[in-house]
Short mmCIF file of C-alpha atoms in Angstrom, two decimals:
data_model
loop_
_atom_site.label_atom_id
_atom_site.label_comp_id
_atom_site.label_asym_id
_atom_site.label_seq_id
_atom_site.Cartn_x
_atom_site.Cartn_y
_atom_site.Cartn_z
CA MET A 2 -37.13 40.41 -18.90
CA LYS A 3 -38.63 43.65 -20.03
CA ILE A 4 -39.29 44.90 -23.27
CA ARG A 5 -37.76 48.59 -23.84
CA GLN A 6 -38.74 51.29 -26.11
CA ASN A 7 -37.52 50.23 -30.26
CA ASP A 8 -35.96 46.97 -29.14
CA LYS A 9 -35.24 45.03 -32.26
CA ILE A 10 -36.43 41.60 -31.64
CA LEU A 11 -34.46 38.01 -33.22
CA PHE A 12 -35.87 35.08 -33.56
CA ILE A 13 -33.46 32.82 -34.44
CA GLY A 14 -32.89 28.66 -35.05
CA ASP A 15 -34.48 26.09 -37.47
CA SER A 16 -37.59 24.60 -39.58
CA ILE A 17 -39.39 25.72 -36.07
CA THR A 18 -38.67 29.08 -35.90
CA ASP A 19 -38.40 29.37 -39.74
CA ALA A 20 -41.82 28.60 -39.64
CA GLY A 21 -42.55 28.81 -43.80
CA ARG A 22 -41.22 32.41 -43.36
CA ASP A 23 -39.73 34.26 -47.08
CA ARG A 24 -35.94 33.93 -46.62
CA SER A 25 -35.29 36.55 -48.86
CA ASN A 26 -36.84 39.32 -46.31
CA LYS A 27 -35.91 39.12 -42.31
CA MET A 28 -38.93 40.84 -40.83
CA ASN A 29 -41.49 37.98 -42.52
CA LEU A 30 -41.93 36.15 -39.42
CA GLY A 31 -43.36 33.17 -41.14
CA GLN A 32 -46.57 31.31 -39.95
CA GLY A 33 -45.12 30.03 -36.45
CA TYR A 34 -44.64 31.41 -33.08
CA PRO A 35 -42.02 34.53 -34.31
CA LEU A 36 -45.46 35.86 -35.93
CA LEU A 37 -47.56 35.24 -32.74
CA VAL A 38 -45.45 36.19 -30.18
CA ALA A 39 -44.85 39.37 -32.68
CA ALA A 40 -48.82 39.84 -32.82
CA GLU A 41 -49.26 39.71 -29.32
CA LEU A 42 -46.49 42.40 -28.39
CA GLN A 43 -47.46 44.82 -30.89
CA ALA A 44 -50.90 44.67 -29.82
CA PHE A 45 -50.29 45.24 -26.17
CA PHE A 46 -47.50 47.63 -26.22
CA PRO A 47 -47.43 49.93 -29.45
CA GLU A 48 -46.20 52.82 -28.02
CA LYS A 49 -42.83 50.64 -27.88
CA LYS A 50 -42.31 50.80 -31.31
CA LEU A 51 -40.95 47.27 -31.58
CA THR A 52 -39.27 45.69 -34.70
CA PHE A 53 -39.22 41.77 -35.52
CA TYR A 54 -37.18 40.05 -37.36
CA ASN A 55 -36.89 36.11 -37.74
CA THR A 56 -33.73 34.14 -39.35
CA GLY A 57 -34.63 30.91 -38.63
CA ILE A 58 -33.73 28.55 -41.56
CA SER A 59 -35.52 24.94 -41.93
CA GLY A 60 -32.92 21.98 -41.47
CA ASP A 61 -30.36 23.99 -39.83
CA ARG A 62 -28.18 22.25 -37.01
CA LEU A 63 -26.44 24.51 -34.61
CA ILE A 64 -23.12 24.14 -36.54
CA ASP A 65 -25.12 25.39 -39.68
CA LEU A 66 -26.25 28.22 -37.47
CA LYS A 67 -23.07 29.14 -35.90
CA ASN A 68 -21.43 29.54 -39.64
CA ARG A 69 -24.12 32.62 -40.28
CA TRP A 70 -24.06 33.79 -36.50
CA GLU A 71 -22.41 37.24 -37.69
CA LYS A 72 -24.52 37.77 -41.09
CA ASP A 73 -27.89 36.12 -39.71
CA CYS A 74 -27.54 37.63 -35.90
CA LEU A 75 -24.76 40.04 -35.02
CA ASP A 76 -25.14 42.51 -38.11
CA ILE A 77 -28.60 42.80 -37.07
CA ASN A 78 -27.32 44.08 -33.76
CA PRO A 79 -30.62 42.79 -31.33
CA ASP A 80 -31.95 44.06 -28.30
CA VAL A 81 -33.52 40.59 -27.74
CA VAL A 82 -32.26 37.40 -29.17
CA SER A 83 -34.31 34.05 -29.15
CA LEU A 84 -32.65 30.88 -29.96
CA LEU A 85 -34.06 27.88 -30.50
CA ILE A 86 -31.64 24.85 -31.76
CA GLY A 87 -30.76 21.20 -31.50
CA ILE A 88 -33.61 19.00 -32.79
CA ASN A 89 -31.20 18.41 -36.26
CA ASP A 90 -28.38 17.66 -34.24
CA THR A 91 -30.15 15.13 -32.58
CA SER A 92 -31.94 13.79 -35.76
CA HIS A 93 -28.25 13.76 -37.66
CA GLN A 94 -26.69 11.53 -34.83
CA ILE A 95 -29.66 8.93 -34.88
CA SER A 96 -29.64 8.54 -38.71
CA LYS A 97 -26.16 7.86 -38.39
CA SER A 98 -27.14 4.53 -36.00
CA GLU A 99 -24.48 5.25 -33.54
CA GLU A 100 -24.93 5.79 -30.32
CA THR A 101 -23.69 9.07 -28.36
CA ASP A 102 -20.21 10.65 -29.52
CA LEU A 103 -19.28 12.38 -26.40
CA LYS A 104 -17.25 14.72 -28.83
CA GLU A 105 -20.09 15.52 -30.45
CA ILE A 106 -21.69 16.36 -27.38
CA GLU A 107 -18.49 18.39 -26.35
CA LYS A 108 -18.80 20.12 -29.57
CA PHE A 109 -22.14 20.79 -29.11
CA GLU A 110 -21.50 22.91 -26.47
CA GLU A 111 -18.50 24.61 -27.66
CA ASP A 112 -20.50 25.95 -30.60
CA TYR A 113 -23.49 26.72 -28.34
CA ARG A 114 -21.05 28.87 -26.11
CA PHE A 115 -19.31 30.78 -28.95
CA LEU A 116 -22.94 32.19 -29.87
CA LEU A 117 -23.67 33.52 -26.55
CA LYS A 118 -19.91 34.80 -25.98
CA SER A 119 -19.93 36.38 -29.63
CA LEU A 120 -23.17 37.99 -29.15
CA SER A 121 -22.09 39.36 -25.62
CA GLN A 122 -19.08 40.64 -26.85
CA ARG A 123 -20.74 42.68 -29.90
CA THR A 124 -23.96 43.41 -28.01
CA ASP A 125 -26.27 44.32 -25.04
CA ALA A 126 -28.56 41.83 -25.70
CA ARG A 127 -31.25 40.43 -24.10
CA VAL A 128 -31.33 36.31 -24.46
CA VAL A 129 -34.27 33.59 -24.31
CA LEU A 130 -32.66 30.01 -24.89
CA MET A 131 -35.22 27.33 -25.33
CA GLU A 132 -34.82 23.80 -24.95
CA PRO A 133 -35.06 21.73 -28.07
CA PHE A 134 -37.86 18.87 -27.54
CA VAL A 135 -39.38 15.95 -28.69
CA LEU A 136 -42.56 13.74 -28.01
CA PRO A 137 -42.91 10.26 -27.84
CA TYR A 138 -45.01 10.23 -30.85
CA PRO A 139 -44.49 8.04 -33.12
CA LYS A 140 -43.27 5.83 -30.12
CA GLU A 141 -39.49 5.93 -32.21
CA ARG A 142 -39.15 9.05 -30.95
CA MET A 143 -38.05 7.50 -27.63
CA ASN A 144 -35.03 6.22 -29.30
CA TRP A 145 -33.76 10.15 -29.44
CA ARG A 146 -33.95 11.43 -25.94
CA ARG A 147 -30.14 9.60 -25.82
CA GLU A 148 -28.95 11.93 -28.17
CA LEU A 149 -31.31 14.72 -26.90
CA ASP A 150 -30.87 14.59 -23.50
CA PRO A 151 -27.52 15.47 -23.06
CA ARG A 152 -28.08 18.89 -25.83
CA ILE A 153 -30.65 19.98 -23.25
CA GLN A 154 -28.48 19.82 -20.45
CA ILE A 155 -26.19 21.38 -22.48
CA VAL A 156 -28.74 24.32 -23.20
CA ARG A 157 -29.38 24.53 -19.24
CA LYS A 158 -25.90 25.12 -18.38
CA VAL A 159 -25.18 27.70 -20.87
CA ALA A 160 -28.76 29.59 -19.52
CA ARG A 161 -27.52 29.52 -15.94
CA ASP A 162 -23.93 30.62 -16.74
CA TYR A 163 -24.74 33.54 -18.69
CA GLN A 164 -28.11 34.10 -16.82
CA THR A 165 -30.18 34.40 -19.36
CA ASP A 166 -34.18 33.39 -19.74
CA LEU A 167 -34.63 30.22 -20.09
CA ILE A 168 -38.00 28.26 -21.60
CA PRO A 169 -37.99 24.61 -20.75
CA LEU A 170 -39.98 23.16 -23.80
CA ASP A 171 -39.16 19.70 -23.37
CA GLY A 172 -41.02 19.25 -20.47
CA LEU A 173 -43.65 21.84 -21.45
CA PHE A 174 -44.91 19.71 -24.55
CA ASN A 175 -44.41 16.71 -22.88
CA SER A 176 -46.44 17.49 -19.92
CA ALA A 177 -49.21 18.98 -22.01
CA GLY A 178 -48.81 16.39 -24.40
CA ILE A 179 -49.98 13.97 -22.09
CA SER A 180 -52.73 15.85 -20.89
CA ASP A 181 -54.03 16.40 -24.30
CA GLY A 182 -52.31 14.13 -26.55
CA TYR A 183 -48.98 14.08 -28.08
CA SER A 184 -50.10 14.70 -31.41
CA TYR A 185 -52.39 17.74 -30.64
CA TYR A 186 -48.81 20.07 -30.44
CA THR A 187 -46.33 18.37 -32.82
CA GLY A 188 -48.69 16.57 -35.24
CA ASP A 189 -47.46 13.29 -36.71
CA ASP A 190 -43.45 13.61 -35.92
CA GLY A 191 -43.39 14.50 -32.30
CA VAL A 192 -41.16 17.62 -33.32
CA HIS A 193 -42.76 19.87 -35.64
CA PRO A 194 -45.30 22.33 -33.53
CA THR A 195 -48.88 22.26 -34.69
CA VAL A 196 -50.91 25.29 -34.07
CA ALA A 197 -51.90 24.51 -30.71
CA GLY A 198 -47.55 23.83 -30.32
CA HIS A 199 -46.66 27.62 -31.58
CA GLY A 200 -49.46 28.72 -29.14
CA LEU A 201 -47.62 26.65 -26.84
CA ILE A 202 -44.26 28.30 -27.94
CA LYS A 203 -45.88 31.67 -27.58
CA LYS A 204 -47.17 31.39 -24.03
CA ALA A 205 -44.00 30.39 -22.50
CA TRP A 206 -42.17 33.06 -24.79
CA LEU A 207 -44.48 36.12 -23.17
CA GLU A 208 -44.23 34.69 -19.36
CA CYS A 209 -40.66 35.37 -19.42
CA LEU A 210 -41.93 39.26 -19.90
CA LYS A 211 -43.92 38.32 -16.38
CA GLU A 212 -40.76 37.78 -14.20
#
């Protein structure tokens, strides 16, 4: 992916993207990877006059994001859209103490495809899709794999079908966690990135620009 002159770059997703942003201001980037990406791009490409938006909302599932897609994505008319969603769908299903529901998985794919289809119909945006992820720490997070893995496969399939950039965060976080310790990247819950975790996402995001 290439960054172009005057690009409007939008980050959208759940709490990992939200990262404590001021939700009254879509140009407030929070304290996570969107801020880190924007800082580096603005430092290296001041001549491109880039504009950044963050419309991540903590706690969002895919259906929540779909319901606000018009207002928080399409109405911005972005040139680049970075999307990370799915871990709250996983935790919600786990909290119900039920086995994987095929209909829930099919609905996840249907809604995820809706986002990409509507985006392609309304804009010429370049897209970066990121896998939702979880680390096996604490050990109870291992139980989340049965719900998360099918959703990761859907993100991969949609990325292939729409020819988007794909950042394999689940593999990246787990590989880094094996080397450096899981809590180094997600603290005590295996989901929410530490500063190092946000740095890992930033690094992977910027590597999309080198291809």
